[in-house]
Coordinates of C-alpha atoms and ligand atoms in Angstrom, one line a residue:
M759 CA 85.9 79.9 16.5
S760 CA 82.6 81.0 15.0
A761 CA 82.1 84.0 12.8
D762 CA 79.9 85.9 15.3
Q763 CA 82.4 85.6 18.1
T764 CA 85.1 87.4 16.2
Q765 CA 84.3 90.7 14.5
N766 CA 86.7 90.6 11.7
L767 CA 86.2 87.0 10.6
T768 CA 83.4 85.7 8.4
D769 CA 82.5 82.3 6.8
G770 CA 81.1 80.8 3.7
M771 CA 77.5 81.0 4.7
H772 CA 77.8 84.6 5.6
I773 CA 79.6 85.5 2.4
I774 CA 77.0 83.8 0.1
V775 CA 74.2 85.6 1.9
D776 CA 76.0 88.9 1.6
A777 CA 76.5 88.2 -2.1
L778 CA 72.8 87.3 -2.6
K779 CA 71.7 90.5 -0.9
K780 CA 74.1 92.6 -3.0
N781 CA 72.3 91.2 -6.0
G782 CA 68.9 92.1 -4.9
I783 CA 67.8 88.6 -4.0
D784 CA 65.0 89.0 -1.5
T785 CA 63.6 85.5 -1.2
I786 CA 64.9 82.0 -0.9
Y787 CA 62.6 78.9 -1.3
G788 CA 63.9 75.8 0.2
V789 CA 63.9 72.9 2.6
V790 CA 66.6 73.0 5.3
G791 CA 68.8 70.2 6.7
I792 CA 72.5 69.3 6.7
P793 CA 74.5 71.3 5.7
V794 CA 72.4 74.4 4.9
T795 CA 70.3 75.0 8.0
D796 CA 72.4 77.7 9.4
M797 CA 72.7 79.4 6.1
A798 CA 68.9 79.7 5.9
R799 CA 68.8 81.0 9.4
H800 CA 71.4 83.5 8.6
A801 CA 69.7 84.6 5.4
Q802 CA 66.5 85.2 7.3
A803 CA 68.4 87.2 10.0
E804 CA 69.8 89.4 7.2
G805 CA 66.3 90.2 5.9
I806 CA 66.1 87.7 3.0
R807 CA 62.6 86.1 3.2
Y808 CA 63.0 82.4 3.6
I809 CA 60.0 80.3 2.6
G810 CA 60.3 76.7 3.9
F811 CA 58.5 73.9 2.0
R812 CA 57.7 70.3 2.7
H813 CA 59.4 69.0 -0.5
E814 CA 62.2 70.4 -2.5
Q815 CA 60.4 70.0 -5.8
S816 CA 57.7 72.5 -4.7
A817 CA 60.4 74.8 -3.4
G818 CA 62.1 74.6 -6.8
N819 CA 58.8 75.2 -8.6
A820 CA 58.1 78.3 -6.5
A821 CA 61.6 79.6 -7.3
A822 CA 61.2 78.9 -11.0
I823 CA 57.8 80.7 -11.3
S824 CA 59.1 83.7 -9.4
G825 CA 61.8 83.8 -12.1
F826 CA 59.2 83.8 -14.8
I827 CA 57.2 86.6 -13.2
T828 CA 60.1 88.9 -12.2
Q829 CA 62.9 88.2 -14.7
K830 CA 65.2 87.7 -11.7
P831 CA 66.5 84.2 -10.9
G832 CA 64.4 82.4 -8.3
I833 CA 66.6 80.8 -5.6
C834 CA 66.0 77.3 -4.3
L835 CA 68.0 76.0 -1.4
T836 CA 68.4 72.3 -0.9
V837 CA 70.3 69.8 1.2
S838 CA 72.7 67.3 -0.2
A839 CA 72.0 64.2 -2.4
P840 CA 68.3 63.3 -2.0
G841 CA 67.2 66.9 -1.4
F842 CA 69.3 68.0 -4.2
L843 CA 67.8 65.4 -6.5
N844 CA 64.2 66.3 -5.5
G845 CA 65.0 69.9 -6.4
M846 CA 66.5 68.9 -9.7
V847 CA 63.1 68.0 -11.2
A848 CA 62.0 71.6 -10.8
L849 CA 65.4 72.9 -12.0
A850 CA 65.2 70.8 -15.1
N851 CA 61.6 72.0 -15.6
A852 CA 62.8 75.6 -15.3
T853 CA 65.4 75.0 -18.0
T854 CA 62.9 73.4 -20.3
N855 CA 60.5 76.3 -19.9
G856 CA 63.1 79.0 -20.0
F857 CA 62.5 80.3 -16.5
P858 CA 65.6 81.7 -14.7
M859 CA 66.3 79.8 -11.5
I860 CA 69.3 79.0 -9.4
Q861 CA 69.3 75.9 -7.2
I862 CA 71.9 76.3 -4.4
S863 CA 72.6 73.1 -2.7
G864 CA 75.0 72.0 0.1
S865 CA 77.0 68.9 -0.6
S866 CA 78.9 66.5 1.5
D867 CA 82.7 66.0 1.8
R868 CA 84.2 66.2 -1.6
A869 CA 87.3 64.2 -0.9
I870 CA 85.1 61.3 0.3
I871 CA 82.6 61.7 -2.6
D872 CA 85.4 61.7 -5.2
L873 CA 86.9 58.4 -3.8
Q874 CA 83.4 57.0 -3.4
Q875 CA 84.2 56.1 0.2
G876 CA 80.5 56.3 1.3
D877 CA 79.8 59.7 2.9
Y878 CA 76.5 60.7 4.4
E879 CA 74.4 61.8 1.4
E880 CA 77.2 61.2 -1.0
L881 CA 76.7 62.4 -4.6
D882 CA 78.7 64.2 -7.2
Q883 CA 76.0 66.8 -7.5
M884 CA 77.7 69.2 -9.8
N885 CA 78.2 66.6 -12.5
T886 CA 74.7 65.0 -11.9
A887 CA 73.1 68.4 -12.6
K888 CA 74.8 69.1 -15.9
P889 CA 72.4 67.6 -18.4
F890 CA 69.5 69.5 -16.8
V891 CA 70.8 73.0 -16.6
K892 CA 72.4 75.9 -18.5
A893 CA 75.4 75.8 -16.2
S894 CA 76.6 73.8 -13.2
Y895 CA 79.2 75.2 -10.9
R896 CA 80.9 74.1 -7.7
V897 CA 82.5 76.4 -5.2
N898 CA 85.6 75.1 -3.4
K899 CA 87.0 78.3 -1.8
P900 CA 85.1 80.9 0.2
E901 CA 86.8 83.7 -1.8
D902 CA 85.1 82.3 -5.0
L903 CA 81.6 82.6 -3.7
G904 CA 81.0 86.1 -5.1
I905 CA 82.2 85.3 -8.5
A906 CA 80.4 82.0 -8.5
L907 CA 77.1 83.7 -7.7
A908 CA 77.7 86.2 -10.4
R909 CA 78.3 83.5 -13.0
A910 CA 75.1 81.7 -11.8
I911 CA 73.0 84.9 -12.1
R912 CA 74.3 85.7 -15.5
A913 CA 73.9 82.1 -16.8
S914 CA 70.3 82.0 -15.5
V915 CA 68.9 85.3 -16.9
S916 CA 71.0 86.0 -20.0
G917 CA 70.1 84.7 -23.5
R918 CA 67.3 82.1 -23.2
P919 CA 66.8 82.0 -19.4
G920 CA 67.0 78.7 -17.6
G921 CA 68.1 76.7 -14.6
V922 CA 71.6 76.9 -13.0
Y923 CA 73.1 74.7 -10.4
L924 CA 75.4 76.1 -7.7
D925 CA 77.1 73.5 -5.5
L926 CA 78.4 74.7 -2.1
T927 CA 80.5 72.1 -0.3
T928 CA 80.3 71.7 3.4
E929 CA 83.9 72.8 3.6
V930 CA 83.2 76.1 1.8
L931 CA 80.0 76.8 3.8
S932 CA 82.0 76.6 7.1
A933 CA 85.3 78.0 5.8
V934 CA 86.4 81.0 7.8
M935 CA 88.2 84.0 6.2
D936 CA 88.9 87.6 7.0
K937 CA 85.8 89.7 6.7
D938 CA 87.4 92.7 4.9
A939 CA 89.0 90.4 2.4
A940 CA 85.7 88.6 1.9
D941 CA 83.8 91.9 1.4
K942 CA 86.1 92.6 -1.5
T943 CA 85.1 89.4 -3.3
I944 CA 81.4 90.1 -3.6
F945 CA 79.8 92.6 -6.0
T946 CA 76.6 93.5 -7.8
V947 CA 76.4 91.9 -11.3
E948 CA 76.3 94.7 -13.9
D949 CA 73.6 94.3 -16.6
P950 CA 73.0 90.6 -16.0
A951 CA 70.7 90.1 -19.1
P952 CA 72.1 92.5 -21.7
R953 CA 69.7 93.5 -24.5
Q954 CA 70.2 91.6 -27.7
I955 CA 69.2 93.8 -30.5
P956 CA 68.3 92.1 -33.8
S957 CA 70.1 93.0 -37.0
P958 CA 68.3 95.6 -39.0
D959 CA 68.4 93.3 -42.1
S960 CA 66.5 90.6 -40.3
V961 CA 63.9 93.1 -39.2
N962 CA 63.4 94.4 -42.7
K963 CA 63.1 91.0 -44.2
A964 CA 60.5 90.0 -41.6
L965 CA 58.4 93.1 -42.2
K966 CA 58.5 92.6 -46.0
L967 CA 57.3 89.0 -45.6
L968 CA 54.6 90.2 -43.3
A969 CA 53.5 93.0 -45.6
S970 CA 53.1 90.4 -48.4
A971 CA 50.9 88.1 -46.3
K972 CA 47.2 87.7 -47.0
R973 CA 46.5 85.6 -43.9
P974 CA 49.1 86.5 -41.3
L975 CA 48.9 85.1 -37.8
I976 CA 51.0 86.0 -34.7
I977 CA 51.6 83.2 -32.1
L978 CA 52.5 84.6 -28.7
G979 CA 54.5 82.3 -26.5
K980 CA 55.7 82.5 -23.0
G981 CA 59.0 83.9 -24.2
A982 CA 57.0 87.0 -25.2
A983 CA 55.2 87.0 -21.9
Y984 CA 58.5 86.7 -20.1
A985 CA 60.0 89.7 -22.0
Q986 CA 57.7 92.2 -20.4
A987 CA 57.2 94.0 -23.7
D988 CA 53.4 94.1 -23.1
D989 CA 52.6 97.5 -24.3
N990 CA 54.7 97.3 -27.5
I991 CA 53.3 93.8 -28.3
R992 CA 49.8 95.1 -28.0
Q993 CA 50.7 98.1 -30.1
F994 CA 52.2 96.0 -32.8
I995 CA 49.1 93.7 -33.0
E996 CA 46.7 96.6 -32.9
T997 CA 48.5 98.8 -35.5
T998 CA 49.0 96.0 -37.9
G999 CA 45.6 94.4 -37.1
I1000 CA 47.0 90.9 -37.4
P1001 CA 45.1 88.2 -35.5
Y1002 CA 47.0 86.4 -32.8
L1003 CA 46.9 83.1 -30.9
P1004 CA 48.3 83.0 -27.4
M1005 CA 50.0 79.9 -26.2
S1006 CA 48.7 79.0 -22.7
M1007 CA 51.1 81.0 -20.6
A1008 CA 51.0 83.9 -23.0
K1009 CA 47.2 84.2 -22.4
G1010 CA 46.5 87.7 -20.9
L1011 CA 49.4 89.4 -22.7
L1012 CA 46.4 90.9 -24.5
P1013 CA 43.1 90.2 -22.8
D1014 CA 41.5 87.0 -24.1
T1015 CA 38.4 89.0 -25.0
H1016 CA 40.4 91.1 -27.5
P1017 CA 38.7 91.2 -30.9
L1018 CA 42.0 90.1 -32.7
S1019 CA 42.3 86.9 -30.6
A1020 CA 41.9 83.9 -32.8
A1021 CA 42.0 81.5 -29.9
S1022 CA 38.5 80.1 -30.4
A1023 CA 39.3 79.5 -34.1
R1024 CA 42.6 77.9 -33.4
S1025 CA 42.6 75.0 -35.8
Y1026 CA 41.3 77.1 -38.7
A1027 CA 43.8 80.0 -38.1
L1028 CA 46.8 77.6 -37.9
S1029 CA 45.9 75.6 -40.9
S1030 CA 44.9 78.6 -43.1
A1031 CA 47.6 81.2 -42.2
D1032 CA 50.1 81.9 -45.0
V1033 CA 52.6 83.7 -42.8
V1034 CA 53.0 82.9 -39.1
V1035 CA 55.0 85.1 -36.7
L1036 CA 56.3 83.0 -33.8
M1037 CA 56.9 85.5 -31.0
G1038 CA 58.8 83.7 -28.2
A1039 CA 57.1 80.4 -29.0
R1040 CA 58.8 77.2 -30.1
L1041 CA 57.5 75.0 -32.9
N1042 CA 57.5 72.0 -30.4
W1043 CA 54.8 69.4 -29.7
L1044 CA 52.5 72.0 -28.4
L1045 CA 52.2 73.3 -32.0
D1046 CA 52.5 69.9 -33.6
H1047 CA 56.0 70.8 -34.7
G1048 CA 54.5 72.9 -37.4
K1049 CA 53.5 69.7 -39.2
G1050 CA 50.5 67.5 -39.7
K1051 CA 46.9 68.2 -40.2
H1052 CA 46.9 71.5 -38.3
W1053 CA 49.4 73.1 -40.6
S1054 CA 49.8 73.9 -44.3
P1055 CA 53.1 72.9 -45.9
E1056 CA 52.9 76.3 -47.7
T1057 CA 53.0 78.4 -44.5
Q1058 CA 56.0 80.7 -44.2
F1059 CA 57.5 81.6 -40.8
I1060 CA 58.9 84.6 -39.1
Q1061 CA 60.4 83.7 -35.8
L1062 CA 61.4 86.1 -33.0
D1063 CA 63.6 84.3 -30.5
I1064 CA 66.6 85.1 -28.3
E1065 CA 68.1 81.7 -29.0
P1066 CA 69.7 81.4 -32.4
S1067 CA 69.8 77.6 -32.4
E1068 CA 66.0 77.5 -32.0
I1069 CA 65.5 78.7 -35.6
D1070 CA 64.8 75.9 -38.1
S1071 CA 64.4 73.4 -35.2
N1072 CA 61.3 71.9 -36.8
R1073 CA 60.5 73.7 -40.0
P1074 CA 62.6 76.0 -42.2
I1075 CA 62.1 79.6 -41.0
A1076 CA 62.0 82.2 -43.8
A1077 CA 62.7 85.2 -41.7
P1078 CA 64.5 84.7 -38.3
V1079 CA 64.7 87.7 -36.0
V1080 CA 67.2 86.8 -33.4
G1081 CA 67.2 89.1 -30.4
D1082 CA 65.4 89.7 -27.2
I1083 CA 61.7 90.2 -27.7
Y1084 CA 61.6 93.6 -26.1
S1085 CA 64.2 95.0 -28.6
S1086 CA 62.8 93.0 -31.5
I1087 CA 59.3 94.4 -31.1
E1088 CA 60.7 97.9 -30.7
S1089 CA 62.6 97.4 -34.0
L1090 CA 59.6 96.0 -35.8
L1091 CA 57.4 98.8 -34.6
A1092 CA 59.9 101.4 -35.8
G1093 CA 60.2 99.5 -39.1
L1094 CA 56.4 99.7 -39.7
K1095 CA 56.9 103.4 -40.8
S1096 CA 58.9 102.4 -43.9
T1097 CA 57.3 99.0 -44.4
P1098 CA 53.6 99.4 -43.4
V1099 CA 51.5 96.3 -42.9
K1100 CA 47.9 96.4 -43.9
S1101 CA 45.2 94.8 -41.7
P1102 CA 44.0 91.6 -43.4
T1103 CA 40.3 92.5 -43.3
E1104 CA 38.9 89.4 -45.2
W1105 CA 41.0 87.0 -43.2
I1106 CA 39.7 88.6 -40.0
V1107 CA 36.1 88.2 -41.2
S1108 CA 36.6 84.5 -41.9
I1109 CA 38.3 84.0 -38.5
D1110 CA 35.4 85.7 -36.9
E1111 CA 32.9 83.4 -38.6
H1112 CA 34.8 80.4 -37.3
K1113 CA 35.0 81.9 -33.8
K1114 CA 31.3 82.5 -33.7
I1115 CA 30.5 78.9 -34.6
N1116 CA 32.9 77.5 -32.0
V1117 CA 31.8 79.9 -29.3
E1118 CA 28.2 78.9 -29.8
K1119 CA 29.1 75.2 -29.6
M1120 CA 31.1 75.8 -26.4
A1121 CA 28.3 77.9 -24.9
V1122 CA 25.9 75.0 -25.1
K1123 CA 28.4 72.8 -23.1
L1124 CA 29.2 75.5 -20.6
N1125 CA 25.5 76.3 -19.9
T1126 CA 24.2 72.8 -19.5
D1127 CA 24.1 71.9 -15.8
T1128 CA 24.6 68.3 -14.8
S1129 CA 24.6 66.4 -11.6
P1130 CA 27.2 65.6 -10.6
M1131 CA 29.1 68.5 -12.3
N1132 CA 31.3 68.0 -15.4
Y1133 CA 34.4 70.0 -16.4
F1134 CA 32.4 72.5 -18.4
N1135 CA 29.8 73.7 -16.0
A1136 CA 32.3 73.7 -13.0
L1137 CA 34.8 75.8 -15.0
R1138 CA 32.0 78.1 -16.2
A1139 CA 31.3 78.8 -12.5
I1140 CA 34.9 79.7 -11.9
R1141 CA 35.2 81.8 -15.1
D1142 CA 32.2 83.9 -14.0
V1143 CA 33.8 84.7 -10.7
L1144 CA 37.2 85.5 -12.1
V1145 CA 35.8 88.1 -14.4
D1146 CA 35.4 90.2 -11.3
H1147 CA 39.0 89.4 -10.1
Q1148 CA 41.1 90.0 -13.1
D1149 CA 44.3 90.5 -11.1
V1150 CA 44.5 87.0 -9.6
Y1151 CA 47.1 84.5 -10.7
V1152 CA 45.6 81.3 -12.1
V1153 CA 47.5 78.1 -11.6
N1154 CA 46.2 75.2 -13.6
E1155 CA 47.2 71.6 -13.9
G1156 CA 45.7 68.2 -14.5
A1157 CA 44.6 66.5 -17.7
N1158 CA 41.0 67.5 -18.5
T1159 CA 41.1 70.2 -15.8
L1160 CA 44.1 71.7 -17.7
D1161 CA 42.8 71.4 -21.2
N1162 CA 39.4 72.7 -20.5
G1163 CA 40.6 75.3 -18.1
R1164 CA 43.0 76.7 -20.7
N1165 CA 40.1 77.2 -23.1
I1166 CA 37.4 78.3 -20.7
I1167 CA 39.1 80.6 -18.1
D1168 CA 39.8 83.9 -19.7
M1169 CA 42.9 85.8 -18.8
Y1170 CA 43.1 89.6 -18.8
Q1171 CA 46.6 90.4 -17.6
P1172 CA 50.1 89.3 -18.6
R1173 CA 52.0 86.5 -16.8
K1174 CA 49.0 85.6 -14.7
R1175 CA 48.3 82.1 -16.1
L1176 CA 50.8 79.6 -14.7
D1177 CA 50.5 76.0 -15.9
C1178 CA 52.1 72.7 -16.9
G1179 CA 54.2 74.4 -19.6
T1180 CA 56.5 72.9 -22.1
W1181 CA 56.7 69.4 -20.5
G1182 CA 53.0 69.2 -19.7
V1183 CA 54.2 68.2 -16.2
M1184 CA 52.0 67.5 -13.2
G1185 CA 53.1 68.5 -9.7
V1186 CA 53.9 72.2 -10.2
G1187 CA 50.6 73.4 -8.8
M1188 CA 51.3 74.2 -5.1
G1189 CA 54.9 75.4 -5.8
Y1190 CA 53.7 77.8 -8.4
A1191 CA 50.9 79.0 -6.2
V1192 CA 53.2 79.7 -3.3
G1193 CA 55.8 81.4 -5.6
A1194 CA 53.2 83.6 -7.3
A1195 CA 51.6 84.6 -4.0
V1196 CA 55.0 85.4 -2.3
T1197 CA 56.4 87.2 -5.3
S1198 CA 53.4 89.4 -6.0
G1199 CA 51.4 89.6 -2.8
K1200 CA 48.4 89.0 -5.0
P1201 CA 45.7 86.3 -4.7
V1202 CA 46.1 83.0 -6.4
V1203 CA 43.5 80.6 -7.6
A1204 CA 44.8 77.1 -8.3
I1205 CA 42.6 74.9 -10.4
E1206 CA 43.8 71.4 -9.9
G1207 CA 42.9 67.9 -11.0
D1208 CA 42.7 65.6 -8.1
S1209 CA 45.6 63.5 -9.4
A1210 CA 47.7 66.6 -10.2
F1211 CA 47.1 68.0 -6.7
G1212 CA 48.4 64.8 -5.1
F1213 CA 52.0 65.5 -6.3
S1214 CA 52.4 68.6 -4.2
G1215 CA 49.3 68.5 -1.9
M1216 CA 51.3 68.6 1.4
E1217 CA 52.3 72.1 0.5
I1218 CA 48.9 73.3 1.7
E1219 CA 50.6 73.3 5.1
T1220 CA 53.1 75.7 3.7
I1221 CA 50.3 77.9 2.3
C1222 CA 48.6 77.9 5.7
R1223 CA 51.9 78.4 7.6
Y1224 CA 52.7 81.6 5.6
K1225 CA 49.0 82.6 5.5
L1226 CA 49.0 83.0 1.7
P1227 CA 46.0 84.2 -0.2
V1228 CA 45.6 81.0 -2.1
T1229 CA 42.3 79.4 -3.1
I1230 CA 42.6 75.8 -4.4
L1231 CA 39.9 74.1 -6.4
I1232 CA 40.3 70.3 -6.6
F1233 CA 38.4 68.9 -9.6
N1234 CA 37.7 65.7 -7.9
N1235 CA 36.6 62.9 -10.2
G1236 CA 38.3 60.3 -8.2
G1237 CA 40.9 59.3 -10.7
I1238 CA 43.6 60.0 -13.2
Y1239 CA 41.6 61.1 -16.3
R1240 CA 38.5 59.4 -14.9
G1241 CA 37.4 57.8 -11.7
D1242 CA 35.6 54.8 -13.2
G1243 CA 38.5 52.7 -14.4
V1244 CA 38.0 48.9 -14.2
N1245 CA 40.5 46.4 -12.9
L1246 CA 40.9 44.0 -15.9
H1247 CA 42.1 41.2 -13.6
G1248 CA 38.8 41.4 -11.7
D1249 CA 40.3 41.4 -8.2
Q1250 CA 39.8 43.9 -5.3
D1251 CA 42.6 46.3 -6.3
P1252 CA 41.5 49.6 -7.9
S1253 CA 42.4 50.1 -11.6
P1254 CA 45.7 52.0 -12.2
T1255 CA 43.7 55.1 -13.1
V1256 CA 41.5 55.1 -10.0
L1257 CA 42.1 57.3 -6.9
M1258 CA 40.0 57.4 -3.7
G1259 CA 36.4 58.0 -4.7
G1260 CA 34.5 60.6 -2.7
A1261 CA 37.7 61.9 -1.1
R1262 CA 37.2 65.0 1.0
Y1263 CA 40.3 67.1 0.1
D1264 CA 38.6 70.1 1.9
K1265 CA 39.1 68.3 5.2
M1266 CA 42.9 68.3 4.6
I1267 CA 43.3 72.0 4.7
E1268 CA 41.2 72.3 7.9
A1269 CA 43.9 70.3 9.7
F1270 CA 46.2 73.3 9.2
G1271 CA 43.7 76.0 10.0
G1272 CA 42.6 76.7 6.4
I1273 CA 39.0 76.8 5.2
G1274 CA 37.5 73.9 3.4
Y1275 CA 34.4 73.7 1.2
Q1276 CA 32.6 70.9 -0.5
A1277 CA 30.9 72.0 -3.7
T1278 CA 28.5 69.8 -5.6
T1279 CA 26.8 72.5 -7.8
P1280 CA 28.1 75.4 -9.9
A1281 CA 26.4 77.8 -7.5
E1282 CA 28.3 76.2 -4.6
V1283 CA 31.6 76.5 -6.5
Q1284 CA 30.9 80.2 -7.0
E1285 CA 29.9 80.9 -3.5
A1286 CA 33.0 79.2 -2.1
L1287 CA 35.4 80.8 -4.5
R1288 CA 34.0 84.2 -3.9
A1289 CA 34.3 83.6 -0.1
G1290 CA 37.9 82.4 -0.5
L1291 CA 38.9 85.4 -2.5
A1292 CA 37.1 87.8 -0.2
S1293 CA 38.7 86.3 2.9
G1294 CA 42.3 86.2 1.5
H1295 CA 42.6 83.1 3.7
P1296 CA 44.0 79.7 2.6
T1297 CA 41.0 77.9 1.1
L1298 CA 40.4 74.6 -0.5
I1299 CA 37.2 73.7 -2.4
N1300 CA 36.5 70.1 -3.2
V1301 CA 34.7 70.3 -6.5
V1302 CA 32.8 67.1 -7.0
I1303 CA 33.0 66.0 -10.7
D1304 CA 31.3 63.0 -12.3
P1305 CA 33.9 60.2 -12.3
A1306 CA 32.7 59.2 -15.8
V1307 CA 33.3 62.4 -17.7
G1308 CA 37.1 62.6 -18.2
T1309 CA 38.9 61.9 -21.4
E1310 CA 42.0 59.7 -21.2
S1311 CA 45.1 62.0 -21.5
G1312 CA 42.8 65.0 -22.1
H1313 CA 43.5 66.6 -25.5
I1314 CA 46.7 64.6 -26.0
G1315 CA 45.2 61.2 -26.2
N1316 CA 47.1 60.8 -29.5
L1317 CA 50.4 60.7 -27.5
N1318 CA 49.1 57.9 -25.3
P1319 CA 50.2 54.5 -26.7
K1320 CA 47.5 51.8 -26.4
S1321 CA 48.2 48.1 -26.3
V1322 CA 47.1 46.4 -29.5
V1323 CA 46.6 43.1 -27.5
K1324 CA 43.3 43.0 -25.7
N1325 CA 43.2 41.5 -22.2
Ligands
LIG2768 P1 55.3 78.5 -25.5 O1 55.3 77.2 -24.8 O2 54.5 79.5 -24.8 O3 55.0 78.3 -26.9 P2 58.1 78.2 -25.5 O4 58.7 78.1 -24.1 O5 58.0 77.0 -26.3 O6 56.8 79.1 -25.4 O7 59.0 79.3 -26.2 C1 59.5 80.4 -25.6 C2 60.7 80.9 -26.5 O8 60.9 82.2 -26.2 C3 62.0 80.1 -26.3 O9 62.4 79.6 -27.6 C4 62.9 81.2 -25.7 O10 64.2 81.0 -26.3 C5 62.3 82.4 -26.2 N1 62.5 83.6 -25.2 C6 62.5 83.5 -23.9 N2 62.7 84.8 -23.4 C7 63.0 85.6 -24.5 C8 63.2 87.0 -24.6 N3 63.4 87.8 -23.6 N4 63.4 87.4 -25.9 C9 63.3 86.6 -26.9 N5 63.0 85.3 -26.9 C10 62.8 84.8 -25.6
LIG2769 MG1 41.0 63.4 -11.8

């Protein structure tokens, strides 16, 4: 007996969809198959938007980035075992980056799985997920679906956000129960991410330390971007007059052209600051763990973070302010009345001197045209178009394409730059592009290395199928890092770093009805990008870059172990 035939009966798939709707979930990103196909169909019938991908990893990345943009958990739906595992890469990445996401997966027959009797797509998914998530739950009874979703929502968005796994067994998806009884089991989660107000003492201590600083520096991380405290953060920086450095996904929290941005004097600012305020930024590898040549051992730290155990993770923190950034900034702003902080005029002057020198050096690189193009002149072309399109999302991944893109492409609005994040991962590009376009309805420009694009390239079919306003620029140098690698054995096979030289990625998108361009000069890049943005049509621009200009591992060559034995 199916649920639709009998009015007063329902089943697991209907209950979970009702529970999702009750909690304001309006989109599911996924790949269907056994046993979740009908659940997706039903979700769509109920008005939840279902975005179907070609690979679960991209569906998961779309869900994760929608979580970052909206502060609501992004939902990814996967099939059992292999589909589940494909999605796990994105879920683990969400946890690492602090993006709220719930991966809901169907799973096979639990009795067979637990006795390892060899089921179709057999895997103990709940336990497999555990090391990669904030919480991992399995639902065995249909009457538990409401409470399970509530737990998943709470775990994903409260405290430091992250990934949550929710396992729905085949039995529970098809289990039938009385509709009225089922309705009583689902509810709207009340205050899923409660404010966490910092202690007044910690705020006072931080302000006193800041007021004593001669060379203070604020580092804005993606936790600050996530918190949506944009106006207050800007007010805090402008009233104190303290220079700031944005981490890459915090770019645009204040416009990159802001006079207090120290971004183009990064090394100088980091190594010379006496007090550094970490606002939703971790002292991880992206900041050299607060050690080494970029840092002074004398620097004192104030750290604003929601996660108490983050404090002292790499260096002692003199003034921890544990709370959510929104509340913490509010408290700091209020505290400025009794503990005013003076703008460090001399420090700003010397930062400005360093900025000027670096900007002039960079201008020479940017304004030198070459044939074929290099990263600098091609990115300059994009930068000059995006000045006129400040509301677009910029997705950026690759090695040199990422490192140079981060420095050259200015951001003007918060949460608009979406990139490789904490892991420095490749393969997020098309998932993030779809997630951003679907969540916001705004145009997306994805600036991709040719290698990075390859990990999720099939999703251009998804982009075309949903007619999303995404323009993809492939920085095509025919290789990983560079396209001119040499096979040290001397045979026919290409070097490990070499990809297809002269590949026409623009032809790929034409297969799905998108618009392709080949661009060999900065002027052609600009013309094609402007056309893509104006049309709102899925567009792919093959940007031909000199195979000989990339740096191995981009800016993190120091992390790339090299053999000491020469072939
Ligand atoms: P970035 O890579 O930009 O430096 P990280 O991801 O390393 O940023 O750091 C972000 C930090 O922000 C994490 O330690 C996380 O706990 C914290 N965080 C995330 N959301 C909030 C929030 N709403 N309030 C306070 N801290 C937050
Ligand atoms: Mg390349």
